[in-house]
């Protein structure tokens, strides 16, 4: 590995009530966002319900989209590394992105002529829950997708 991403913990089986998570550090090098999407897909397709079924493809696709938008925003607006944590806990997939900039994301005013800068709108439209909070250093952005 070239240091762009490192998995801290990965547990692909999801027994009843168990927490399944993966955490990666992303350094912002070229291809980093695509790798984050790929890691998300690989992780979530490896998770199984206690009855052996995999997570719905729609959830995996939405999670990839949310990861892509949140990681893109973090890399664009904050210096330094970005941490991505994926969790499957109970009835939801939780996507957490941490970056070093304490400024909370703000949606842009509606503008049909605007090109780009729709990431936060997209995430808020597809996520069942969305939150952003300042941390001692930087901020944490959380999106949850119900299973």
Coordinates of C-alpha atoms in Angstrom, one line a residue:
X1 CA 0.0 0.0 0.0
X2 CA 1.3 3.5 -0.8
X3 CA -0.1 5.1 2.4
X4 CA -3.2 6.6 0.9
X5 CA -5.6 4.4 2.8
X6 CA -5.2 2.1 5.7
X7 CA -7.9 -0.1 7.2
X8 CA -7.8 0.1 11.0
X9 CA -10.5 -2.6 11.7
X10 CA -12.7 -4.7 9.5
X11 CA -15.3 -7.3 10.6
X12 CA -17.4 -8.5 7.7
X13 CA -19.9 -10.7 9.7
X14 CA -22.9 -9.1 11.5
X15 CA -24.3 -11.4 14.2
X16 CA -27.5 -10.2 15.9
X17 CA -26.9 -6.8 17.5
X18 CA -23.1 -6.8 16.7
X19 CA -21.3 -3.7 15.5
X20 CA -19.4 -4.0 12.2
X21 CA -17.1 -1.3 11.2
X22 CA -14.1 -0.2 9.1
X23 CA -12.0 2.9 9.4
X24 CA -9.6 4.2 6.8
X25 CA -7.3 7.2 6.6
X26 CA -7.2 9.0 3.3
X27 CA -4.4 11.2 2.3
X28 CA -6.0 13.0 -0.7
X29 CA -3.7 11.6 -3.4
X30 CA -5.1 11.1 -6.9
X31 CA -7.7 8.4 -7.0
X32 CA -8.3 8.7 -3.3
X33 CA -12.1 9.3 -3.7
X34 CA -12.5 6.4 -6.1
X35 CA -10.6 4.2 -3.6
X36 CA -12.9 5.4 -0.8
X37 CA -16.0 4.4 -2.9
X38 CA -14.4 1.1 -3.7
X39 CA -13.6 0.4 -0.1
X40 CA -17.1 1.2 0.9
X41 CA -18.6 -1.1 -1.7
X42 CA -16.2 -4.0 -0.8
X43 CA -16.8 -3.5 3.0
X44 CA -20.6 -3.4 2.7
X45 CA -21.0 -6.2 0.2
X46 CA -19.0 -8.3 2.7
X47 CA -21.4 -7.6 5.5
X48 CA -24.1 -10.3 6.0
X49 CA -27.3 -10.1 8.1
X50 CA -27.5 -12.8 10.7
X51 CA -29.7 -14.8 8.4
X52 CA -26.9 -14.8 5.8
X53 CA -28.4 -12.3 3.4
X54 CA -26.3 -9.5 2.1
X55 CA -27.1 -5.8 2.5
X56 CA -29.5 -4.5 -0.2
X57 CA -27.7 -3.3 -3.3
X58 CA -29.5 0.0 -3.1
X59 CA -28.0 0.7 0.3
X60 CA -24.5 -0.2 -0.9
X61 CA -25.0 2.2 -3.9
X62 CA -26.3 5.0 -1.7
X63 CA -23.4 4.5 0.7
X64 CA -20.9 4.8 -2.2
X65 CA -22.6 8.0 -3.3
X66 CA -22.6 9.5 0.2
X67 CA -18.9 8.6 0.8
X68 CA -18.0 10.1 -2.6
X69 CA -19.7 13.4 -1.8
X70 CA -18.5 13.7 1.8
X71 CA -14.9 12.7 1.1
X72 CA -14.8 15.0 -1.9
X73 CA -16.0 17.9 0.3
X74 CA -13.5 17.1 3.1
X75 CA -10.6 16.9 0.7
X76 CA -11.6 20.0 -1.1
X77 CA -12.1 22.2 2.0
X78 CA -9.8 21.0 4.7
X79 CA -6.0 20.6 4.9
X80 CA -4.5 17.3 5.9
X81 CA -5.9 13.8 6.1
X82 CA -9.4 12.6 6.2
X83 CA -10.8 9.7 8.2
X84 CA -13.6 7.6 6.9
X85 CA -15.5 5.3 9.3
X86 CA -18.2 2.9 8.1
X87 CA -20.4 1.2 10.6
X88 CA -23.2 -1.2 10.4
X89 CA -25.0 -1.1 13.7
X90 CA -28.6 -2.2 14.3
X91 CA -30.8 -0.9 11.6
X92 CA -28.4 1.5 9.8
X93 CA -25.3 2.0 7.9
X94 CA -23.4 5.0 9.4
X95 CA -20.9 6.9 7.4
X96 CA -18.6 9.2 9.3
X97 CA -16.1 11.6 7.7
X98 CA -13.7 13.6 9.9
X99 CA -11.5 16.4 8.6
X100 CA -9.3 19.1 10.2
X101 CA -11.4 22.1 9.3
X102 CA -13.8 23.2 12.1
X103 CA -16.1 25.0 9.7
X104 CA -19.4 23.1 9.4
X105 CA -20.7 22.4 5.9
X106 CA -23.3 24.9 4.7
X107 CA -25.7 24.1 1.9
X108 CA -25.7 26.6 -1.0
X109 CA -28.8 28.6 -1.7
X110 CA -30.9 27.1 -4.5
X111 CA -29.6 28.2 -7.9
X112 CA -30.7 26.2 -11.0
X113 CA -27.8 27.8 -13.0
X114 CA -25.1 26.6 -10.5
X115 CA -22.8 24.0 -11.8
X116 CA -21.3 21.8 -9.1
X117 CA -21.4 22.3 -5.3
X118 CA -24.5 20.1 -4.9
X119 CA -22.8 17.4 -2.8
X120 CA -24.3 18.4 0.6
X121 CA -27.8 18.7 -1.0
X122 CA -27.4 15.2 -2.5
X123 CA -26.2 13.7 0.9
X124 CA -29.1 15.3 2.8
X125 CA -31.6 14.1 0.2
X126 CA -30.6 10.4 0.3
X127 CA -29.6 10.1 4.0
X128 CA -32.2 9.3 6.6
X129 CA -30.2 11.2 9.1
X130 CA -27.4 13.9 8.7
X131 CA -25.4 15.7 11.3
X132 CA -22.2 17.7 11.5
X133 CA -20.4 18.7 14.6
X134 CA -17.2 20.4 15.6
X135 CA -14.6 18.3 17.4
X136 CA -11.7 19.3 19.5
X137 CA -9.8 19.4 16.2
X138 CA -11.8 19.8 13.0
X139 CA -15.3 18.4 12.5
X140 CA -17.2 15.2 12.1
X141 CA -19.9 14.7 9.5
X142 CA -22.3 11.8 9.9
X143 CA -24.9 10.4 7.5
X144 CA -27.0 7.4 8.3
X145 CA -28.9 5.1 5.8
X146 CA -31.6 2.9 7.3
X147 CA -31.4 -0.7 6.2

